[in-house]
PDB file of C-alpha atoms in Angstrom:
ATOM      1  CA  MET A   1      56.957  26.018  -4.246  1.00 86.00           C
ATOM      2  CA  ILE A   2      55.954  22.873  -2.367  1.00 88.00           C
ATOM      3  CA  LYS A   3      55.926  24.570   0.800  1.00 88.00           C
ATOM      4  CA  GLN A   4      53.878  26.939  -0.292  1.00 90.00           C
ATOM      5  CA  ILE A   5      50.990  24.659  -1.654  1.00 91.00           C
ATOM      6  CA  LYS A   6      50.875  23.084   1.447  1.00 90.00           C
ATOM      7  CA  TYR A   7      50.281  26.531   3.403  1.00 88.00           C
ATOM      8  CA  PHE A   8      47.774  27.534   1.189  1.00 89.00           C
ATOM      9  CA  GLN A   9      46.124  23.690   1.796  1.00 90.00           C
ATOM     10  CA  SER A  10      46.763  24.246   5.613  1.00 89.00           C
ATOM     11  CA  VAL A  11      44.408  27.300   5.718  1.00 88.00           C
ATOM     12  CA  VAL A  12      41.801  26.438   3.647  1.00 89.00           C
ATOM     13  CA  ARG A  13      41.712  22.811   5.792  1.00 88.00           C
ATOM     14  CA  CYS A  14      42.141  24.552   9.168  1.00 87.00           C
ATOM     15  CA  GLN A  15      39.434  27.447   7.755  1.00 86.00           C
ATOM     16  CA  SER A  16      41.385  29.938   9.572  1.00 85.00           C
ATOM     17  CA  PHE A  17      45.019  31.651   8.573  1.00 85.00           C
ATOM     18  CA  THR A  18      45.650  31.891  12.017  1.00 85.00           C
ATOM     19  CA  LYS A  19      45.462  27.585  13.102  1.00 86.00           C
ATOM     20  CA  ALA A  20      46.689  27.346   9.926  1.00 85.00           C
ATOM     21  CA  ALA A  21      50.502  29.459  11.227  1.00 85.00           C
ATOM     22  CA  ASP A  22      50.082  27.261  14.635  1.00 85.00           C
ATOM     23  CA  ASP A  23      49.535  24.232  12.416  1.00 80.00           C
ATOM     24  CA  CYS A  24      52.358  25.417  10.484  1.00 82.00           C
ATOM     25  CA  PHE A  25      54.727  26.829  13.059  1.00 82.00           C
ATOM     26  CA  ILE A  26      55.225  29.654  11.045  1.00 88.00           C
ATOM     27  CA  SER A  27      53.868  33.337  12.466  1.00 89.00           C
ATOM     28  CA  GLN A  28      50.667  34.214  10.569  1.00 86.00           C
ATOM     29  CA  SER A  29      52.713  37.319   9.696  1.00 88.00           C
ATOM     30  CA  ALA A  30      55.069  34.713   7.284  1.00 89.00           C
ATOM     31  CA  ILE A  31      52.078  32.050   5.896  1.00 88.00           C
ATOM     32  CA  SER A  32      49.928  35.243   4.442  1.00 88.00           C
ATOM     33  CA  GLN A  33      53.121  35.885   2.724  1.00 91.00           C
ATOM     34  CA  GLN A  34      53.607  32.702   1.612  1.00 89.00           C
ATOM     35  CA  ILE A  35      50.123  32.450   0.465  1.00 89.00           C
ATOM     36  CA  GLN A  36      50.500  36.009  -1.922  1.00 90.00           C
ATOM     37  CA  ALA A  37      54.147  34.705  -3.078  1.00 90.00           C
ATOM     38  CA  LEU A  38      51.683  31.549  -4.942  1.00 91.00           C
ATOM     39  CA  ASP A  39      49.255  33.728  -5.670  1.00 90.00           C
ATOM     40  CA  ARG A  40      52.207  35.674  -7.695  1.00 91.00           C
ATOM     41  CA  GLU A  41      53.919  32.746  -8.923  1.00 90.00           C
ATOM     42  CA  LEU A  42      51.250  31.018 -10.739  1.00 91.00           C
ATOM     43  CA  GLY A  43      49.342  34.415 -11.691  1.00 92.00           C
ATOM     44  CA  VAL A  44      46.135  34.637 -10.456  1.00 91.00           C
ATOM     45  CA  ARG A  45      44.565  35.020  -6.401  1.00 91.00           C
ATOM     46  CA  LEU A  46      43.002  31.921  -4.999  1.00 92.00           C
ATOM     47  CA  ILE A  47      41.584  33.666  -2.035  1.00 90.00           C
ATOM     48  CA  GLU A  48      40.357  36.658  -1.265  1.00 87.00           C
ATOM     49  CA  ARG A  49      39.953  38.022   1.953  1.00 80.00           C
ATOM     50  CA  GLU A  50      37.564  40.791   3.751  1.00 77.00           C
ATOM     51  CA  ARG A  51      38.055  41.851   7.085  1.00 71.00           C
ATOM     52  CA  ARG A  52      38.675  38.576   9.132  1.00 70.00           C
ATOM     53  CA  LYS A  53      36.866  36.482   6.414  1.00 78.00           C
ATOM     54  CA  PHE A  54      38.374  34.547   3.531  1.00 83.00           C
ATOM     55  CA  SER A  55      37.069  32.425   0.233  1.00 87.00           C
ATOM     56  CA  LEU A  56      38.934  30.717  -2.458  1.00 91.00           C
ATOM     57  CA  THR A  57      38.579  31.673  -5.427  1.00 91.00           C
ATOM     58  CA  THR A  58      37.411  29.987  -8.872  1.00 92.00           C
ATOM     59  CA  ALA A  59      41.118  28.845  -9.536  1.00 92.00           C
ATOM     60  CA  GLY A  60      42.127  28.776  -6.313  1.00 90.00           C
ATOM     61  CA  GLU A  61      39.047  25.563  -5.090  1.00 91.00           C
ATOM     62  CA  PHE A  62      39.794  24.001  -8.461  1.00 93.00           C
ATOM     63  CA  PHE A  63      44.036  24.849  -7.616  1.00 92.00           C
ATOM     64  CA  TYR A  64      43.181  23.335  -3.947  1.00 91.00           C
ATOM     65  CA  ARG A  65      41.314  19.417  -5.438  1.00 92.00           C
ATOM     66  CA  LYS A  66      44.288  19.558  -7.642  1.00 92.00           C
ATOM     67  CA  SER A  67      46.966  20.632  -5.061  1.00 91.00           C
ATOM     68  CA  LEU A  68      45.196  17.622  -2.884  1.00 91.00           C
ATOM     69  CA  ILE A  69      46.522  15.051  -5.494  1.00 91.00           C
ATOM     70  CA  LEU A  70      49.737  16.780  -6.279  1.00 91.00           C
ATOM     71  CA  ILE A  71      51.193  16.705  -2.790  1.00 87.00           C
ATOM     72  CA  ASN A  72      49.554  13.064  -2.268  1.00 85.00           C
ATOM     73  CA  ASP A  73      51.899  11.924  -5.755  1.00 85.00           C
ATOM     74  CA  PHE A  74      54.613  13.655  -4.443  1.00 85.00           C
ATOM     75  CA  ASP A  75      55.053  12.558  -0.468  1.00 78.00           C
ATOM     76  CA  LYS A  76      55.305   9.137  -2.129  1.00 77.00           C
ATOM     77  CA  LEU A  77      57.904   9.910  -4.826  1.00 80.00           C
ATOM     78  CA  CYS A  78      59.898  10.898  -1.804  1.00 75.00           C
ATOM     79  CA  ALA A  79      59.745   8.188   1.147  1.00 68.00           C
ATOM     80  CA  GLU A  80      59.821   5.685  -2.889  1.00 71.00           C
ATOM     81  CA  THR A  81      63.420   7.325  -2.849  1.00 73.00           C
ATOM     82  CA  LEU A  82      64.457   7.910   0.534  1.00 66.00           C
ATOM     83  CA  LYS A  83      64.120   3.724   0.818  1.00 63.00           C
ATOM     84  CA  LEU A  84      65.910   3.328  -2.601  1.00 67.00           C
ATOM     85  CA  VAL A  85      69.041   5.558  -1.073  1.00 63.00           C
ATOM     86  CA  GLY A  86      68.318   4.057   2.211  1.00 57.00           C
ATOM     87  CA  GLY A  87      69.211   0.368   0.506  1.00 51.00           C
ATOM     88  CA  GLY A  88      65.779  -0.430   2.222  1.00 52.00           C
ATOM     89  CA  ALA A  89      62.587   0.792   3.559  1.00 56.00           C
ATOM     90  CA  LYS A  90      62.579   2.016   7.057  1.00 77.00           C
ATOM     91  CA  GLU A  91      59.906  -0.051   8.894  1.00 84.00           C
ATOM     92  CA  LEU A  92      57.530   0.087  11.776  1.00 90.00           C
ATOM     93  CA  SER A  93      55.725  -3.010  12.575  1.00 93.00           C
ATOM     94  CA  ILE A  94      52.467  -2.713  15.845  1.00 94.00           C
ATOM     95  CA  GLY A  95      50.943  -4.924  17.647  1.00 93.00           C
ATOM     96  CA  SER A  96      47.501  -4.142  18.883  1.00 92.00           C
ATOM     97  CA  LEU A  97      44.567  -5.851  20.283  1.00 87.00           C
ATOM     98  CA  ARG A  98      42.044  -7.471  17.579  1.00 80.00           C
ATOM     99  CA  HIS A  99      38.982  -6.485  19.672  1.00 75.00           C
ATOM    100  CA  SER A 100      40.516  -2.969  20.314  1.00 74.00           C
ATOM    101  CA  ARG A 101      38.206  -0.528  19.367  1.00 67.00           C
ATOM    102  CA  GLY A 102      39.835   3.363  20.746  1.00 71.00           C
ATOM    103  CA  ARG A 103      40.449   5.760  18.491  1.00 83.00           C
ATOM    104  CA  GLU A 104      43.837   6.393  20.306  1.00 87.00           C
ATOM    105  CA  LEU A 105      46.255   4.545  18.296  1.00 89.00           C
ATOM    106  CA  LYS A 106      44.359   5.785  14.739  1.00 90.00           C
ATOM    107  CA  LEU A 107      45.567   9.885  15.459  1.00 91.00           C
ATOM    108  CA  ALA A 108      48.508   8.580  16.226  1.00 92.00           C
ATOM    109  CA  LEU A 109      49.058   6.611  13.271  1.00 92.00           C
ATOM    110  CA  ALA A 110      47.909   9.254  11.148  1.00 90.00           C
ATOM    111  CA  GLU A 111      50.116  12.011  13.465  1.00 91.00           C
ATOM    112  CA  PHE A 112      52.971   9.334  13.034  1.00 91.00           C
ATOM    113  CA  ALA A 113      52.986   8.665   8.874  1.00 88.00           C
ATOM    114  CA  GLU A 114      52.349  12.984   8.636  1.00 84.00           C
ATOM    115  CA  LYS A 115      55.458  13.369  10.695  1.00 85.00           C
ATOM    116  CA  PHE A 116      57.964   9.932   9.166  1.00 85.00           C
ATOM    117  CA  PRO A 117      56.882   9.886   5.459  1.00 79.00           C
ATOM    118  CA  ASP A 118      60.005   7.802   5.093  1.00 77.00           C
ATOM    119  CA  ILE A 119      58.860   4.535   7.226  1.00 85.00           C
ATOM    120  CA  GLU A 120      56.398   2.174   6.631  1.00 84.00           C
ATOM    121  CA  LEU A 121      53.952   0.881   8.632  1.00 90.00           C
ATOM    122  CA  ASN A 122      52.710  -2.186   8.946  1.00 91.00           C
ATOM    123  CA  LEU A 123      49.509  -3.199  11.796  1.00 92.00           C
ATOM    124  CA  LEU A 124      48.843  -6.642  13.105  1.00 92.00           C
ATOM    125  CA  THR A 125      46.216  -7.900  15.084  1.00 89.00           C
ATOM    126  CA  GLY A 126      45.497 -10.779  18.183  1.00 87.00           C
ATOM    127  CA  THR A 127      44.945 -11.903  20.985  1.00 85.00           C
ATOM    128  CA  HIS A 128      47.046 -10.953  23.924  1.00 85.00           C
ATOM    129  CA  GLU A 129      49.188 -14.193  23.581  1.00 86.00           C
ATOM    130  CA  GLU A 130      50.164 -13.714  20.341  1.00 89.00           C
ATOM    131  CA  LEU A 131      51.003 -10.071  20.544  1.00 91.00           C
ATOM    132  CA  TYR A 132      53.643 -11.226  22.605  1.00 90.00           C
ATOM    133  CA  GLU A 133      54.576 -13.922  20.866  1.00 91.00           C
ATOM    134  CA  PHE A 134      55.179 -11.463  17.588  1.00 93.00           C
ATOM    135  CA  LEU A 135      56.974  -9.286  19.648  1.00 90.00           C
ATOM    136  CA  ARG A 136      59.177 -12.237  21.073  1.00 89.00           C
ATOM    137  CA  SER A 137      59.760 -13.247  17.389  1.00 90.00           C
ATOM    138  CA  GLY A 138      60.533 -10.135  16.009  1.00 89.00           C
ATOM    139  CA  LYS A 139      57.830 -10.107  13.813  1.00 93.00           C
ATOM    140  CA  ALA A 140      56.622  -6.951  15.068  1.00 93.00           C
ATOM    141  CA  ASP A 141      58.514  -3.770  17.048  1.00 93.00           C
ATOM    142  CA  VAL A 142      55.989  -2.789  19.386  1.00 93.00           C
ATOM    143  CA  VAL A 143      52.196  -3.320  20.199  1.00 94.00           C
ATOM    144  CA  ILE A 144      49.585  -2.523  22.739  1.00 93.00           C
ATOM    145  CA  SER A 145      48.612  -4.844  24.981  1.00 91.00           C
ATOM    146  CA  ASP A 146      47.550  -5.326  28.747  1.00 87.00           C
ATOM    147  CA  LEU A 147      49.846  -6.394  31.310  1.00 83.00           C
ATOM    148  CA  ARG A 148      49.467  -9.936  31.892  1.00 79.00           C
ATOM    149  CA  ARG A 149      53.790 -11.156  32.778  1.00 74.00           C
ATOM    150  CA  LYS A 150      55.568 -10.061  35.176  1.00 75.00           C
ATOM    151  CA  PRO A 151      57.893  -7.311  33.795  1.00 71.00           C
ATOM    152  CA  SER A 152      61.371  -8.072  32.419  1.00 77.00           C
ATOM    153  CA  GLU A 153      63.705  -6.359  31.505  1.00 84.00           C
ATOM    154  CA  GLN A 154      63.883  -7.467  28.352  1.00 88.00           C
ATOM    155  CA  TYR A 155      61.144  -5.785  27.432  1.00 90.00           C
ATOM    156  CA  VAL A 156      60.164  -1.411  27.924  1.00 90.00           C
ATOM    157  CA  ASN A 157      57.273  -1.511  30.182  1.00 90.00           C
ATOM    158  CA  PHE A 158      55.153   1.964  28.287  1.00 91.00           C
ATOM    159  CA  PHE A 159      52.277   2.695  30.737  1.00 91.00           C
ATOM    160  CA  LEU A 160      49.737   4.605  28.246  1.00 91.00           C
ATOM    161  CA  ALA A 161      46.010   4.191  30.066  1.00 89.00           C
ATOM    162  CA  LYS A 162      44.227   2.007  32.336  1.00 90.00           C
ATOM    163  CA  GLY A 163      41.015   0.355  30.487  1.00 89.00           C
ATOM    164  CA  TYR A 164      37.807   0.832  32.561  1.00 92.00           C
ATOM    165  CA  PHE A 165      35.276  -2.786  32.200  1.00 93.00           C
ATOM    166  CA  TYR A 166      31.923  -2.139  30.923  1.00 94.00           C
ATOM    167  CA  ALA A 167      28.866  -4.694  29.847  1.00 95.00           C
ATOM    168  CA  GLU A 168      27.548  -3.624  27.024  1.00 95.00           C
ATOM    169  CA  LEU A 169      23.336  -5.559  26.942  1.00 95.00           C
ATOM    170  CA  PRO A 170      20.891  -4.719  24.734  1.00 94.00           C
ATOM    171  CA  GLU A 171      19.023  -1.504  26.805  1.00 92.00           C
ATOM    172  CA  LYS A 172      15.951  -3.710  26.693  1.00 92.00           C
ATOM    173  CA  ASN A 173      17.594  -6.174  28.874  1.00 93.00           C
ATOM    174  CA  SER A 174      16.329  -5.795  32.010  1.00 93.00           C
ATOM    175  CA  LEU A 175      20.118  -5.855  33.615  1.00 94.00           C
ATOM    176  CA  ALA A 176      20.782  -2.772  31.353  1.00 92.00           C
ATOM    177  CA  ARG A 177      18.485  -0.699  33.825  1.00 93.00           C
ATOM    178  CA  LEU A 178      21.353  -0.690  36.834  1.00 94.00           C
ATOM    179  CA  GLU A 179      23.811   1.701  37.605  1.00 93.00           C
ATOM    180  CA  SER A 180      26.005  -0.928  37.285  1.00 94.00           C
ATOM    181  CA  LEU A 181      26.616  -4.725  37.558  1.00 94.00           C
ATOM    182  CA  ALA A 182      28.561  -7.483  39.695  1.00 92.00           C
ATOM    183  CA  VAL A 183      30.399  -9.814  38.368  1.00 88.00           C
ATOM    184  CA  GLU A 184      27.948 -12.439  40.599  1.00 88.00           C
ATOM    185  CA  ASP A 185      25.597 -10.639  39.602  1.00 91.00           C
ATOM    186  CA  LEU A 186      26.224 -11.916  36.087  1.00 93.00           C
ATOM    187  CA  LYS A 187      27.158 -15.396  36.666  1.00 92.00           C
ATOM    188  CA  ASN A 188      23.872 -16.045  35.039  1.00 94.00           C
ATOM    189  CA  THR A 189      24.373 -14.801  32.275  1.00 95.00           C
ATOM    190  CA  PRO A 190      27.276 -15.502  29.709  1.00 96.00           C
ATOM    191  CA  ILE A 191      29.626 -13.717  28.651  1.00 96.00           C
ATOM    192  CA  ILE A 192      31.155 -12.734  25.372  1.00 96.00           C
ATOM    193  CA  LEU A 193      34.789 -12.933  24.838  1.00 93.00           C
ATOM    194  CA  ILE A 194      36.386 -12.446  21.601  1.00 90.00           C
ATOM    195  CA  ALA A 195      39.488 -14.997  20.406  1.00 87.00           C
ATOM    196  CA  PRO A 196      40.602 -17.529  17.139  1.00 85.00           C
ATOM    197  CA  GLN A 197      39.852 -21.609  18.148  1.00 87.00           C
ATOM    198  CA  GLY A 198      43.701 -21.599  20.031  1.00 84.00           C
ATOM    199  CA  GLN A 199      43.291 -18.938  22.330  1.00 85.00           C
ATOM    200  CA  ARG A 200      40.060 -19.431  23.910  1.00 91.00           C
ATOM    201  CA  LEU A 201      41.129 -21.971  26.555  1.00 92.00           C
ATOM    202  CA  ILE A 202      43.852 -19.109  28.042  1.00 88.00           C
ATOM    203  CA  GLU A 203      41.390 -16.616  27.705  1.00 89.00           C
ATOM    204  CA  GLU A 204      38.213 -18.693  29.785  1.00 93.00           C
ATOM    205  CA  ASN A 205      40.930 -19.095  32.354  1.00 92.00           C
ATOM    206  CA  PHE A 206      42.443 -15.369  32.634  1.00 89.00           C
ATOM    207  CA  PHE A 207      38.328 -14.168  32.841  1.00 91.00           C
ATOM    208  CA  ARG A 208      37.716 -16.585  35.464  1.00 92.00           C
ATOM    209  CA  GLU A 209      40.811 -16.152  37.772  1.00 88.00           C
ATOM    210  CA  TYR A 210      41.202 -12.463  37.407  1.00 84.00           C
ATOM    211  CA  PHE A 211      37.569 -11.397  37.681  1.00 86.00           C
ATOM    212  CA  GLY A 212      35.942 -13.971  38.771  1.00 90.00           C
ATOM    213  CA  VAL A 213      33.873 -15.002  36.314  1.00 92.00           C
ATOM    214  CA  LYS A 214      32.179 -18.001  36.511  1.00 91.00           C
ATOM    215  CA  SER A 215      29.034 -18.079  33.519  1.00 94.00           C
ATOM    216  CA  GLU A 216      28.794 -20.072  30.575  1.00 95.00           C
ATOM    217  CA  PHE A 217      31.723 -18.177  27.660  1.00 96.00           C
ATOM    218  CA  ILE A 218      30.658 -17.460  24.239  1.00 96.00           C
ATOM    219  CA  PHE A 219      33.267 -16.575  21.702  1.00 95.00           C
ATOM    220  CA  ALA A 220      33.393 -14.846  18.314  1.00 93.00           C
ATOM    221  CA  GLU A 221      35.898 -14.210  15.731  1.00 87.00           C
ATOM    222  CA  THR A 222      35.072 -10.351  15.494  1.00 87.00           C
ATOM    223  CA  LEU A 223      34.244  -7.266  17.301  1.00 87.00           C
ATOM    224  CA  GLU A 224      30.665  -7.080  14.904  1.00 91.00           C
ATOM    225  CA  GLU A 225      30.296 -10.374  15.975  1.00 94.00           C
ATOM    226  CA  ALA A 226      30.178 -10.115  19.673  1.00 93.00           C
ATOM    227  CA  HIS A 227      28.225  -7.035  19.258  1.00 93.00           C
ATOM    228  CA  LEU A 228      25.815  -9.082  17.061  1.00 94.00           C
ATOM    229  CA  LEU A 229      25.706 -11.332  19.960  1.00 96.00           C
ATOM    230  CA  VAL A 230      24.819  -9.093  22.310  1.00 95.00           C
ATOM    231  CA  ALA A 231      21.933  -7.495  20.183  1.00 94.00           C
ATOM    232  CA  ALA A 232      20.451 -10.668  20.005  1.00 95.00           C
ATOM    233  CA  ASN A 233      21.057 -10.966  23.609  1.00 95.00           C
ATOM    234  CA  LYS A 234      22.891 -14.209  23.790  1.00 96.00           C
ATOM    235  CA  GLY A 235      25.875 -12.882  26.618  1.00 95.00           C
ATOM    236  CA  TYR A 236      26.585  -9.987  27.764  1.00 96.00           C
ATOM    237  CA  PHE A 237      30.262  -8.414  26.238  1.00 95.00           C
ATOM    238  CA  PRO A 238      32.883  -7.349  28.848  1.00 93.00           C
ATOM    239  CA  ILE A 239      34.871  -3.909  26.604  1.00 90.00           C
ATOM    240  CA  GLU A 240      37.041  -1.693  27.530  1.00 89.00           C
ATOM    241  CA  PHE A 241      37.180   2.258  26.908  1.00 88.00           C
ATOM    242  CA  THR A 242      39.966   4.813  28.827  1.00 83.00           C
ATOM    243  CA  SER A 243      37.100   7.164  28.868  1.00 81.00           C
ATOM    244  CA  ALA A 244      33.191   7.512  29.719  1.00 82.00           C
ATOM    245  CA  PRO A 245      31.149   5.432  26.563  1.00 85.00           C
ATOM    246  CA  GLN A 246      28.120   7.022  24.625  1.00 82.00           C
ATOM    247  CA  ASN A 247      25.518   4.612  25.106  1.00 80.00           C
ATOM    248  CA  SER A 248      24.377   4.245  21.174  1.00 80.00           C
ATOM    249  CA  GLU A 249      20.887   3.198  20.060  1.00 82.00           C
ATOM    250  CA  GLY A 250      20.080  -0.037  21.584  1.00 88.00           C
ATOM    251  CA  VAL A 251      22.959  -0.419  22.851  1.00 93.00           C
ATOM    252  CA  LYS A 252      24.067   0.256  27.454  1.00 94.00           C
ATOM    253  CA  TYR A 253      27.542   0.295  29.015  1.00 95.00           C
ATOM    254  CA  ILE A 254      27.254  -0.749  32.162  1.00 95.00           C
ATOM    255  CA  PRO A 255      30.064   0.164  34.802  1.00 95.00           C
ATOM    256  CA  LEU A 256      31.247  -4.223  36.051  1.00 94.00           C
ATOM    257  CA  VAL A 257      32.363  -4.048  39.073  1.00 93.00           C
ATOM    258  CA  ARG A 258      33.755  -5.821  42.404  1.00 87.00           C
ATOM    259  CA  GLU A 259      33.815  -5.029  45.379  1.00 85.00           C
ATOM    260  CA  ASP A 260      31.870  -1.585  44.444  1.00 86.00           C
ATOM    261  CA  LYS A 261      35.389  -0.980  41.948  1.00 91.00           C
ATOM    262  CA  GLN A 262      34.774  -0.866  38.599  1.00 93.00           C
ATOM    263  CA  LEU A 263      36.857  -3.604  37.222  1.00 92.00           C
ATOM    264  CA  TYR A 264      39.659  -1.840  34.786  1.00 91.00           C
ATOM    265  CA  ARG A 265      43.210  -3.217  32.698  1.00 88.00           C
ATOM    266  CA  LYS A 266      46.292  -1.453  32.574  1.00 90.00           C
ATOM    267  CA  TYR A 267      47.462  -1.016  28.610  1.00 90.00           C
ATOM    268  CA  PHE A 268      50.856  -0.582  27.702  1.00 91.00           C
ATOM    269  CA  ALA A 269      53.198  -0.286  24.285  1.00 92.00           C
ATOM    270  CA  PHE A 270      55.634  -2.898  24.665  1.00 93.00           C
ATOM    271  CA  TRP A 271      59.041  -3.397  22.985  1.00 93.00           C
ATOM    272  CA  ARG A 272      62.381  -4.798  23.438  1.00 90.00           C
ATOM    273  CA  ALA A 273      65.191  -2.772  25.171  1.00 88.00           C
ATOM    274  CA  ASP A 274      67.716  -3.458  22.894  1.00 85.00           C
ATOM    275  CA  THR A 275      65.687  -2.233  19.724  1.00 80.00           C
ATOM    276  CA  LEU A 276      68.080  -0.126  17.495  1.00 73.00           C
ATOM    277  CA  LYS A 277      64.580   1.868  15.843  1.00 77.00           C
ATOM    278  CA  LYS A 278      65.213   5.436  17.491  1.00 77.00           C
ATOM    279  CA  TYR A 279      61.725   6.517  15.868  1.00 84.00           C
ATOM    280  CA  LEU A 280      59.631   3.545  18.103  1.00 88.00           C
ATOM    281  CA  GLU A 281      59.665   6.001  20.847  1.00 87.00           C
ATOM    282  CA  ASP A 282      59.011   9.094  18.928  1.00 90.00           C
ATOM    283  CA  PHE A 283      55.886   6.123  17.538  1.00 92.00           C
ATOM    284  CA  ALA A 284      55.768   5.959  21.359  1.00 90.00           C
ATOM    285  CA  GLU A 285      55.188   9.248  22.635  1.00 90.00           C
ATOM    286  CA  ILE A 286      53.328   9.794  20.394  1.00 92.00           C
ATOM    287  CA  LEU A 287      50.391   7.683  20.964  1.00 90.00           C
ATOM    288  CA  ARG A 288      51.292   8.407  24.521  1.00 88.00           C
ATOM    289  CA  ARG A 289      49.842  11.929  24.092  1.00 88.00           C
ATOM    290  CA  TYR A 290      46.430  10.880  22.898  1.00 88.00           C
ATOM    291  CA  PHE A 291      45.763   8.674  25.699  1.00 84.00           C
ATOM    292  CA  PRO A 292      43.740  10.091  29.358  1.00 75.00           C
ATOM    293  CA  THR A 293      45.804  11.380  31.602  1.00 64.00           C
ATOM    294  CA  GLU A 294      44.651  10.192  35.311  1.00 60.00           C
TER     295      GLU A 294
END
């Protein structure tokens, strides 16, 4: 009955028997038969179908709400049982940059958690240097970060996407009216970066060396603090997107260029080449599907 309940939930969630069948990797006729079998088992009709439309009965609405709780508890019970049988939890520790704001990782985590419910996910955030240390020390199994070091055979460098730089500015700032901004145009405008006290000099040197920044540096502890500093017109925040961003209320994103080419960094998933966790590559493949292809 558990499988039938999950089919029923998929139909309600997708609002379509056809889409639910695709989601569950079975035929439309098979999923219809499973819903009918569930009706017979319960002795009530959950769904009323009329031509191509359907609606939940009163019993269906009640059963759907309660079944969501039931399946959540059932999945947790199965995961806990597998941990006991396996002699301990299967874990995957994932590190990402503290200032990351993309949806790609969130979507990949959700899909991986659904496909591998017996694997416990641990999440870490940090600067580039902190993530490298997490990976080197074994605290993280995989990290998503930019490539600043020469590739080493000790690690797998799994390319994900290019992150293109934009200057986040308050829309009332005169610079926000430009189509693009060169780093030289911003030599008198402070750059806002996110880094803890011990990592600030490293980040400053990186942006001076690789991006030619000559302005003053202002450091924030969190992404929210960086956005607030922009709103207060304290400087510009260099933020990366894998696709063109939409301007939000009060804020504009202007492409950052150098020699007429937009600045970017390449992002990878990194893990130790000698890792024995086979499902790590499954996670990397899921992750890459959510990043735009060039």
